[in-house]
Coordinates of N, CA and C in Angstrom, one line a residue:
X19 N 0.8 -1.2 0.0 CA 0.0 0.0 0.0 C 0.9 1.2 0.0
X20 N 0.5 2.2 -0.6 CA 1.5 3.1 -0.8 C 1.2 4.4 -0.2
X21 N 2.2 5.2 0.3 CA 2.1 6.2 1.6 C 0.8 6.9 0.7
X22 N 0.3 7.4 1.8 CA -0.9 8.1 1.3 C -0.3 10.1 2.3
X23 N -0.3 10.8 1.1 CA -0.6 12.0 1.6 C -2.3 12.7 2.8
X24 N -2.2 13.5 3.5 CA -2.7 13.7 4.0 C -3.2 15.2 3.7
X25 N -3.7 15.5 2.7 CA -4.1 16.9 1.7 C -4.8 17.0 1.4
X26 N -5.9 18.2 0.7 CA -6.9 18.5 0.0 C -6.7 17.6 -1.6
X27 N -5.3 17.9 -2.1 CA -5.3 17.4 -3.3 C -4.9 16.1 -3.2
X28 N -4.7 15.0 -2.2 CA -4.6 14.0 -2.1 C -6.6 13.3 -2.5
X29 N -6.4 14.0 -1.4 CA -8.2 13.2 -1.3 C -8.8 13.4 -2.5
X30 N -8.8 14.6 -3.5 CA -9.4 14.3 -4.7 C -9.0 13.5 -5.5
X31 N -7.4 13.1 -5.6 CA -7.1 12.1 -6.5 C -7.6 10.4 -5.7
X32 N -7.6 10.9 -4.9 CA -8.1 9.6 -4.0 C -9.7 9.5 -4.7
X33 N -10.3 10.4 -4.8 CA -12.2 10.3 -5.0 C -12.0 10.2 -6.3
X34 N -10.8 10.9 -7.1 CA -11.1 10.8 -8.2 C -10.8 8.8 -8.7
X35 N -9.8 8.2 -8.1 CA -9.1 6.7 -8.5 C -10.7 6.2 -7.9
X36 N -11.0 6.4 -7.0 CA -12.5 5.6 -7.1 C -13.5 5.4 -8.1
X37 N -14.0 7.0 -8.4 CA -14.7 6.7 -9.6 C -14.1 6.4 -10.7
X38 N -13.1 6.2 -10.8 CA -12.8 5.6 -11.9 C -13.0 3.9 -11.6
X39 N -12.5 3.2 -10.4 CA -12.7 2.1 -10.3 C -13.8 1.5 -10.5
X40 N -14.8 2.6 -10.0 CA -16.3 2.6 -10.0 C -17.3 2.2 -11.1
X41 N -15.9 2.9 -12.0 CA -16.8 2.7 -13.3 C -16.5 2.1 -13.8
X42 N -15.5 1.4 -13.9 CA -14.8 0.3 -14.5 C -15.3 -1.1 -14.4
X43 N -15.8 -1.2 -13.2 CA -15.9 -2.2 -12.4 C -17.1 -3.3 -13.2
X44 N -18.3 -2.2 -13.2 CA -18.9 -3.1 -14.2 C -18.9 -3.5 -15.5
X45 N -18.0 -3.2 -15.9 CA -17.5 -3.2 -17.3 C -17.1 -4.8 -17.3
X46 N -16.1 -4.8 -16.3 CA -15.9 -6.1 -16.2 C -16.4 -6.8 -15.9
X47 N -17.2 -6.7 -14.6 CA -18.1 -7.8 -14.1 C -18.8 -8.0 -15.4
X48 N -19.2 -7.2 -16.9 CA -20.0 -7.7 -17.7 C -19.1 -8.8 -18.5
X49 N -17.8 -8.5 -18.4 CA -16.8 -9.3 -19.2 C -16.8 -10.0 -18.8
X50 N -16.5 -10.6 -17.6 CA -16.5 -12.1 -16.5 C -17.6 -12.4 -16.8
X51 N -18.5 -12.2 -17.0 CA -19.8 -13.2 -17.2 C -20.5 -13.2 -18.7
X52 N -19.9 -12.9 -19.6 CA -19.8 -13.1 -21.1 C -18.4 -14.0 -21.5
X53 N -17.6 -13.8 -21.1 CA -16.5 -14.8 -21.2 C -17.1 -16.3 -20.3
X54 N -17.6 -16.2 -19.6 CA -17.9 -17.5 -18.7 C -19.1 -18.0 -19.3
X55 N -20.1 -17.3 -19.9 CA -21.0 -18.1 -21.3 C -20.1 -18.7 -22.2
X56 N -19.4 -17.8 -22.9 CA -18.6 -18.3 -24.2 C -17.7 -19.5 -23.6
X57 N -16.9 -19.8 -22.6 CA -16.7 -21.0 -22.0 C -17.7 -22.2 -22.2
X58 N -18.4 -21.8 -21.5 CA -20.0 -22.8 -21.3 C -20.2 -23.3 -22.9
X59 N -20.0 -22.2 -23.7 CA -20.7 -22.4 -25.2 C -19.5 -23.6 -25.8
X60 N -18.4 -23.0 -25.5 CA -17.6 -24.2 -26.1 C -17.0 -25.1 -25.9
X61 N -17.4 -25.4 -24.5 CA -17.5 -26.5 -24.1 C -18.8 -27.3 -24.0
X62 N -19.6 -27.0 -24.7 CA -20.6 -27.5 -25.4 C -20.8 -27.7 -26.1
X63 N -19.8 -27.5 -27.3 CA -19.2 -27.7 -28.7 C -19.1 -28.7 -28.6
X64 N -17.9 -28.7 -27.5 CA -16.4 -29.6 -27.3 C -17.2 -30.9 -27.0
X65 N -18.2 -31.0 -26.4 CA -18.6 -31.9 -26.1 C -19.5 -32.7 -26.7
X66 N -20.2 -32.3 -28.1 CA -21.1 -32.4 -28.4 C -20.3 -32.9 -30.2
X67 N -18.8 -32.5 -30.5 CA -18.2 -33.1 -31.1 C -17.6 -34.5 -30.4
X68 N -17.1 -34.2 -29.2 CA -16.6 -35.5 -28.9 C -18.1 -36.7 -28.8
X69 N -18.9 -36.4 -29.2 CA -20.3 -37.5 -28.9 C -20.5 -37.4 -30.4
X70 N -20.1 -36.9 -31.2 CA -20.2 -37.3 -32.5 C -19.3 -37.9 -32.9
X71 N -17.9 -37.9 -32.4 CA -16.8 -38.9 -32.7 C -16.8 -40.4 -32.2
X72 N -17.8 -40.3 -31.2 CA -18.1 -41.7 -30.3 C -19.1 -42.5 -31.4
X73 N -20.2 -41.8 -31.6 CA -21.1 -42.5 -32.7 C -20.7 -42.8 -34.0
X74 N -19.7 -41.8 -34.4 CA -18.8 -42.6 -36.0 C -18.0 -43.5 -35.6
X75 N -17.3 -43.5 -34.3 CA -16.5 -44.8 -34.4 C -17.5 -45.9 -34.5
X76 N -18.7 -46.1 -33.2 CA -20.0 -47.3 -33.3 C -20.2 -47.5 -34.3
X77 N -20.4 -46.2 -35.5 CA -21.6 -46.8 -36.6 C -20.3 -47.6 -37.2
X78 N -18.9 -47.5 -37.5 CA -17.8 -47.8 -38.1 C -17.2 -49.4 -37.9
X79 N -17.6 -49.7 -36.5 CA -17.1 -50.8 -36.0 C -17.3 -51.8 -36.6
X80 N -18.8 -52.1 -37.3 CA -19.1 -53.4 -37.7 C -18.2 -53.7 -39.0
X81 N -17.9 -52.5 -39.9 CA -17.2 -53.0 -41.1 C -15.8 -52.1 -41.1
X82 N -14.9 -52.7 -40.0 CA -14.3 -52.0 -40.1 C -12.8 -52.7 -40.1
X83 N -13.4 -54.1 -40.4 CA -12.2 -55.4 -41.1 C -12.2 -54.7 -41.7
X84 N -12.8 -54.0 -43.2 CA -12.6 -53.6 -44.4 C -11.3 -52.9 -44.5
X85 N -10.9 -52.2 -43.5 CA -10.0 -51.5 -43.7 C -8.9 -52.5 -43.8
X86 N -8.9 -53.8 -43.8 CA -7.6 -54.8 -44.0 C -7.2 -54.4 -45.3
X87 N -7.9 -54.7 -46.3 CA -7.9 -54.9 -47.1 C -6.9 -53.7 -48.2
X88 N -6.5 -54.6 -49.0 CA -4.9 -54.1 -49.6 C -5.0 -52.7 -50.2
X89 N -6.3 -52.1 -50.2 CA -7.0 -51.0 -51.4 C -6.6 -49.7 -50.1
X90 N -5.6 -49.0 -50.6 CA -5.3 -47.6 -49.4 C -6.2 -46.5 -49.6
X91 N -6.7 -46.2 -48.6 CA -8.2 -45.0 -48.2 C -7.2 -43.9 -47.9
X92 N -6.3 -43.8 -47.9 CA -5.3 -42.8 -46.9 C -5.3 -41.5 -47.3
X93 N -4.6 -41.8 -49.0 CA -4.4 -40.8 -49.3 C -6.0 -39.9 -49.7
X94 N -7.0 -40.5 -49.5 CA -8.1 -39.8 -49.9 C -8.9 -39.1 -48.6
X95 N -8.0 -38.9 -47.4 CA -8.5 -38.9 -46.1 C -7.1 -37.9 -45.7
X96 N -6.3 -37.3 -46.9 CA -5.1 -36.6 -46.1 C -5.8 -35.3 -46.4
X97 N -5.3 -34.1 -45.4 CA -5.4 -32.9 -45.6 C -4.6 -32.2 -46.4
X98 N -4.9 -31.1 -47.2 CA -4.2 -30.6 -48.1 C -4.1 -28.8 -47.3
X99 N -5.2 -28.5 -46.8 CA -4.9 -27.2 -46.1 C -5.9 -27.0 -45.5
X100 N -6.1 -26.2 -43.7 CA -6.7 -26.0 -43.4 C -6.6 -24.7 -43.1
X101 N -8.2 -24.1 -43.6 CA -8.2 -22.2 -43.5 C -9.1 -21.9 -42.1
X102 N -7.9 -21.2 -41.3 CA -8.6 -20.4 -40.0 C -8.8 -19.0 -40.4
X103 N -9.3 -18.3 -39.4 CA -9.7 -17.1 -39.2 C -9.6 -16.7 -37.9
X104 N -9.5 -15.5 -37.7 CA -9.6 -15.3 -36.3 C -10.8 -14.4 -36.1
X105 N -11.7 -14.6 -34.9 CA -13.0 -13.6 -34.8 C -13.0 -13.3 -33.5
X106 N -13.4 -11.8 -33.2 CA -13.1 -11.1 -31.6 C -14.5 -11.5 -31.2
X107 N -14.1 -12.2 -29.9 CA -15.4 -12.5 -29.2 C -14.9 -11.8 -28.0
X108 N -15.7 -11.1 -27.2 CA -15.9 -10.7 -26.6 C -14.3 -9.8 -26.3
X109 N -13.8 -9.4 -27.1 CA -12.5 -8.8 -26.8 C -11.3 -9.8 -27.2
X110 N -11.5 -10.7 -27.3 CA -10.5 -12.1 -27.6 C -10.5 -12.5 -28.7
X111 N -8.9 -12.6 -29.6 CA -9.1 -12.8 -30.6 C -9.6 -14.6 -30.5
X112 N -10.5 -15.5 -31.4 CA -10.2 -16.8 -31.2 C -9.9 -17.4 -32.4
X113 N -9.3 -18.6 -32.5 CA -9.2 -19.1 -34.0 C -10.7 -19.6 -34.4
X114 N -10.8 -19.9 -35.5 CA -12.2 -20.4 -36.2 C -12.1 -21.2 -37.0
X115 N -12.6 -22.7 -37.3 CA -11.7 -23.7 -37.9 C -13.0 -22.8 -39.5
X116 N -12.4 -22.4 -40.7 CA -13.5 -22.2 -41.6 C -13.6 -23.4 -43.2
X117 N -12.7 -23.6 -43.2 CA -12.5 -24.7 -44.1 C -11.9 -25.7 -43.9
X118 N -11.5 -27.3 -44.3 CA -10.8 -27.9 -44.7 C -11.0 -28.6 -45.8
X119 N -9.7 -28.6 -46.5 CA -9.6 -29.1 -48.0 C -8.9 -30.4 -47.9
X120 N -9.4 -31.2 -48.6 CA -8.9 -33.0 -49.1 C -8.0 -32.7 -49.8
X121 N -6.6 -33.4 -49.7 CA -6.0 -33.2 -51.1 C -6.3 -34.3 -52.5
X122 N -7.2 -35.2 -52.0 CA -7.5 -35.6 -53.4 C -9.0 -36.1 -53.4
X123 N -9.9 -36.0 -54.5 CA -11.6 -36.4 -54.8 C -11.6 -37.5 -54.1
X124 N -12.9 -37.9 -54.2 CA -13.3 -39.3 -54.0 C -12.7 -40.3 -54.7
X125 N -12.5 -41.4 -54.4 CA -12.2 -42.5 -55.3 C -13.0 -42.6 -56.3
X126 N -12.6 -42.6 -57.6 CA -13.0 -43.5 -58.9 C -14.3 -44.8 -58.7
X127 N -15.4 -44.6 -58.8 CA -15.8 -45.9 -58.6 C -15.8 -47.2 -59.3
X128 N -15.0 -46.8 -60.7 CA -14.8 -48.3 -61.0 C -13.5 -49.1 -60.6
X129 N -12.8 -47.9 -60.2 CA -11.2 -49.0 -60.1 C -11.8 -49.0 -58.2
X130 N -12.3 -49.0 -57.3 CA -12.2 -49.4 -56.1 C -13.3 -49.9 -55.4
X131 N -13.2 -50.8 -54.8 CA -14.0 -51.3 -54.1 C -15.4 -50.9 -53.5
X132 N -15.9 -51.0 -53.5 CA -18.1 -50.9 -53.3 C -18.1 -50.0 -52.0
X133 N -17.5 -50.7 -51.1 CA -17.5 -50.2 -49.9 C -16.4 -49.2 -49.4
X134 N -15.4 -48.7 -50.2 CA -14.3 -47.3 -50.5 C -15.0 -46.0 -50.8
X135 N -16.1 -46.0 -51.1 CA -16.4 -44.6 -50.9 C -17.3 -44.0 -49.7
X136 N -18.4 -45.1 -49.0 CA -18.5 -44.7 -48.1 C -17.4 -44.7 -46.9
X137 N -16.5 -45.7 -46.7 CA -15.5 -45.6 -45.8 C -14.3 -44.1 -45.8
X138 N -14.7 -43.8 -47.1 CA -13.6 -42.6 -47.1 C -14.6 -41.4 -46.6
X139 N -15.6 -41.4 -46.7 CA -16.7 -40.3 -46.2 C -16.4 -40.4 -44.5
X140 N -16.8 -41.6 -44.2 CA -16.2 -41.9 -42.3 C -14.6 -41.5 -42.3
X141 N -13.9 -41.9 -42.7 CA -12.3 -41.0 -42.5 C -12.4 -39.5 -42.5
X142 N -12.6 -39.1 -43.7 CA -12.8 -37.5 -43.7 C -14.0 -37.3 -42.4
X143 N -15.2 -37.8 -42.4 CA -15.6 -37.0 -41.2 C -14.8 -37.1 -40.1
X144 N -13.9 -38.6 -39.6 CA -13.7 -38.7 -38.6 C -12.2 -37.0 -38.6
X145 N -11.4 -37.2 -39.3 CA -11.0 -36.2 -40.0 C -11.3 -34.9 -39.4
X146 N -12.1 -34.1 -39.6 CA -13.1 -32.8 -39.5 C -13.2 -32.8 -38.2
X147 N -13.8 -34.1 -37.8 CA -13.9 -34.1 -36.2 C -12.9 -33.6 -35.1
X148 N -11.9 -34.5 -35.7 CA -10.6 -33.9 -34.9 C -10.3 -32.9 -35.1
X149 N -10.4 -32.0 -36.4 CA -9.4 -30.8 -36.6 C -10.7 -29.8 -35.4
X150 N -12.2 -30.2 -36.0 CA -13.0 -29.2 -35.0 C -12.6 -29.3 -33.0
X151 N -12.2 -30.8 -33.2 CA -12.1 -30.9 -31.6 C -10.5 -29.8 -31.3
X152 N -9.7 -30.3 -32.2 CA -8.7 -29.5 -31.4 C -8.8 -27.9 -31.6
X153 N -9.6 -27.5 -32.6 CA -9.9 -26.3 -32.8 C -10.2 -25.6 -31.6
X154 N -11.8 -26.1 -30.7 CA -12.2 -25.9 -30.0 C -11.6 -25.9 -28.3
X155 N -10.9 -26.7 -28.4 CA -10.3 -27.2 -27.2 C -9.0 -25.5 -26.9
X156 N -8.4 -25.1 -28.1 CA -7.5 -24.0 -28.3 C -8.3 -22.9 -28.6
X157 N -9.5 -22.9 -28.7 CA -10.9 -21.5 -28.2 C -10.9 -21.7 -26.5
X158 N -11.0 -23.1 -26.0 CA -11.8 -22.6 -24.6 C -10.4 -22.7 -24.1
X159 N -9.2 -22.9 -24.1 CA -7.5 -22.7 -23.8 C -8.2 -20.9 -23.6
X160 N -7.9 -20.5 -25.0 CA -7.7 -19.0 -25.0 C -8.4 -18.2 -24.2
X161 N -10.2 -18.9 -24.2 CA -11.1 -18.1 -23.4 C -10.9 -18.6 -21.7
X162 N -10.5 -19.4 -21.2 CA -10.3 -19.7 -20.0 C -8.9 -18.7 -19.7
X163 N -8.1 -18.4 -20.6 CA -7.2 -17.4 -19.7 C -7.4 -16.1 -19.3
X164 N -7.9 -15.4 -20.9 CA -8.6 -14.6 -20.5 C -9.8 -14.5 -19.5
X165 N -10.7 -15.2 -19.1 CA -11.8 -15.2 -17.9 C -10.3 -15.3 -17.2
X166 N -9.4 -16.1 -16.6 CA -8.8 -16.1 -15.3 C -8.4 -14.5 -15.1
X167 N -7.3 -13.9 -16.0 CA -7.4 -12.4 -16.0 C -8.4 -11.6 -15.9
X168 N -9.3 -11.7 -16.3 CA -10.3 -10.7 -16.3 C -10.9 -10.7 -14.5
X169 N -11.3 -12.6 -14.3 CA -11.6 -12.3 -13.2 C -10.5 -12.1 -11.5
X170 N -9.2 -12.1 -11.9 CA -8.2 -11.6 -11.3 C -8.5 -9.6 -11.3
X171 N -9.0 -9.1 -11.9 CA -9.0 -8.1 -12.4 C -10.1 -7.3 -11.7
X172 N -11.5 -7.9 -11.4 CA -12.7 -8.1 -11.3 C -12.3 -7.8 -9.4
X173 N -11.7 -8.9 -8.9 CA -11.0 -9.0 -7.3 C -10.2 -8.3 -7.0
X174 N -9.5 -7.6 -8.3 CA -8.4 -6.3 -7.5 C -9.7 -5.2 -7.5
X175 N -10.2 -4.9 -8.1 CA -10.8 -3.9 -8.0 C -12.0 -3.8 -6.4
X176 N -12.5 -5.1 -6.9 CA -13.0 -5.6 -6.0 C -13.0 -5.5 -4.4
X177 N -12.1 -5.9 -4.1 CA -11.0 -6.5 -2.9 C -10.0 -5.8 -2.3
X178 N -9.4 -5.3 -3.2 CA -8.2 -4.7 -3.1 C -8.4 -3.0 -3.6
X179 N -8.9 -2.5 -4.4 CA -8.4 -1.6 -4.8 C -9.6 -0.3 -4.1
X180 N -10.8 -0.9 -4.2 CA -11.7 -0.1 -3.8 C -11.9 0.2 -2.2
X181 N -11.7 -0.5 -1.7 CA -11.7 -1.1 -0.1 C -10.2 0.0 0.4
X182 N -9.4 -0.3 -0.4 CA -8.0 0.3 -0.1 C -8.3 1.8 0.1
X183 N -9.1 2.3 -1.6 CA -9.3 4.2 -1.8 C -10.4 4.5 -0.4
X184 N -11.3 3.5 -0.6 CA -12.4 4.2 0.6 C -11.7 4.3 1.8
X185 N -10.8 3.8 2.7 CA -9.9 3.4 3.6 C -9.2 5.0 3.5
X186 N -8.3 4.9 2.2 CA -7.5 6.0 2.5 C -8.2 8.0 2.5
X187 N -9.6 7.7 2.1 CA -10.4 8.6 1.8 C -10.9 9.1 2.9
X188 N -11.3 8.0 3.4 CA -12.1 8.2 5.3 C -10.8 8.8 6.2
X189 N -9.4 8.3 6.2 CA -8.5 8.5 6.9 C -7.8 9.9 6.6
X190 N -8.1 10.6 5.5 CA -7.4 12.0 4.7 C -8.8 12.8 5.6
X191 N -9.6 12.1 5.5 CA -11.6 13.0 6.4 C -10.6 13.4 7.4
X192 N -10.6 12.2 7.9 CA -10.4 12.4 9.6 C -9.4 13.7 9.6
X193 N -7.9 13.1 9.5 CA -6.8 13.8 9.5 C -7.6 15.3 9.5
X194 N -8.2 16.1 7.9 CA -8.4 16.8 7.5 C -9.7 17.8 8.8
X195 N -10.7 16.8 9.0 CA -11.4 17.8 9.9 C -10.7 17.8 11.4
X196 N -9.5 16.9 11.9 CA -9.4 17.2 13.3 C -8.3 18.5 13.0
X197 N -7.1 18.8 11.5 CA -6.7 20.1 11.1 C -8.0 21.1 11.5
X198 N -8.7 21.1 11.0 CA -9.7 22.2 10.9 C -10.1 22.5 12.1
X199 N -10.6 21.4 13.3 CA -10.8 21.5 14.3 C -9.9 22.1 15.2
X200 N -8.5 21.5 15.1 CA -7.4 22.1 15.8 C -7.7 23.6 15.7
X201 N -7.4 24.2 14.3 CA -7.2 25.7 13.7 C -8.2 26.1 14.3
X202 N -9.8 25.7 14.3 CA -10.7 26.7 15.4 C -10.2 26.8 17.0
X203 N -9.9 25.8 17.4 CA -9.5 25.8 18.3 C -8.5 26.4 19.1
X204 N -7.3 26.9 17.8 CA -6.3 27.2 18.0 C -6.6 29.5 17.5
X205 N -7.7 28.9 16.6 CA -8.4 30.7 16.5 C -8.8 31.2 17.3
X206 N -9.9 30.4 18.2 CA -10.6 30.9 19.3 C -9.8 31.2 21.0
X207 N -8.5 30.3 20.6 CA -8.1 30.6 22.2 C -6.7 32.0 21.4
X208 N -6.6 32.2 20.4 CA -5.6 33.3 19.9 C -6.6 34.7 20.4
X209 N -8.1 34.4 20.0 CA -8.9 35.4 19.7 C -8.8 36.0 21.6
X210 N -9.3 34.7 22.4 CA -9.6 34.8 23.6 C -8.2 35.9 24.2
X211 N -7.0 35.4 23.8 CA -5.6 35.8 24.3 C -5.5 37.5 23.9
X212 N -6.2 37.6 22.9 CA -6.0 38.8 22.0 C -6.7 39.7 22.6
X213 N -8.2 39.3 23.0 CA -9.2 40.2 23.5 C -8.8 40.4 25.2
X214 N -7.9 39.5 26.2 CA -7.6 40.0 27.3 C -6.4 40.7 27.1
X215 N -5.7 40.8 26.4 CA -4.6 41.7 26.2 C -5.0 43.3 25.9
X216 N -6.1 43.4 25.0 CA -7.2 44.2 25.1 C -7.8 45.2 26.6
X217 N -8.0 43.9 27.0 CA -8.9 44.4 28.2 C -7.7 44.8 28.9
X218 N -6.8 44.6 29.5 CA -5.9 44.7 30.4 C -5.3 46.1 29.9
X219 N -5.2 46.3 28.9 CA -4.0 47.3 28.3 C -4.9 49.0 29.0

């Protein structure tokens, strides 16, 4: 805590660092609790991808000997590029998965196997899945730091900073009216001294 002057022009910068905290204050409190939705939100993504990657694997299981077979799905299941973006949510920039590109078409259906074109559709989704999961997972990274800062930010003001000015504000009062009290005090017995020196003379 830092020495606090005991002055007229102290106390105003003192009333003035309040209202500014004052006003600040709900600004954030609106950001702590918009950042703490957008959490919520994407971790309801997060989760709602990861339960779509659970049911492509189930629907996948029963034929999924197929993939023994000597006929390679791979290259039709590789990525060639993936286009982010970044979009300010609530003050934060975040990434945005907006495209991904195959690097090669579907299989030919006469040179490949019956069951190669839907299996390459399950790869590429499962594919998509992951790039969305890790997408998301580096949105709620980003938005969870920022909420920790903000609501770090939210407690200094809170806790610490306002509690501190009103403290030092009350304490510059006091100081300031027992000055004033003293100086009457100190006018009235000058005045009293003044006026018997008066009388006597």
């Amino acid at each position: 805590m830092a020495k606090v002057k005991f002055t007229k022009n102290e106390l105003k910068n003192q009333r003035d660092a309040l209202a500014r905290y004052e006003r600040f204050l709900p600004t954030l409190r609106l950001k702590k609790e918009q950042l703490q939705g957008e959490v919520r939100r994407v971790t309801l993504a997060l989760r709602d991808t990861r339960s779509k990657m659970d049911e492509l694997e189930d629907s996948i299981r029963p034929w999924i000997a197929l993939f023994d077979d000597p006929y390679d799905l791979e290259p039709f299941a590789a990525v060639e590029r993936v286009e982010v973006s970044t979009v300010n949510i609530v003050g934060v920039n975040l990434p945005v998965l907006d495209k991904i590109v195959f690097a090669r078409d579907l299989p030919d259906m006469h040179d490949s196997p019956a069951w190669a074109d839907e299996a390459v559709h399950a790869l590429r989704t499962q594919v998509e899945l992951e790039l969305w999961e890790r997408n998301l997972t580096e949105q709620r990274a980003v938005l969870a730091e920022e909420l920790r800062t903000t609501t770090q930010r939210v407690n200094l003001f809170e806790k610490i900073k306002i509690p501190e000015t009103l403290d030092n504000i009350r304490r510059i009062r006091i100081f300031l009216g027992d000055q004033q009290t003293a100086a009457v005090a100190r006018a009235k017995l000058t005045k009293r001294k003044t006026s018997e020196q008066w009388r006597s003379a």
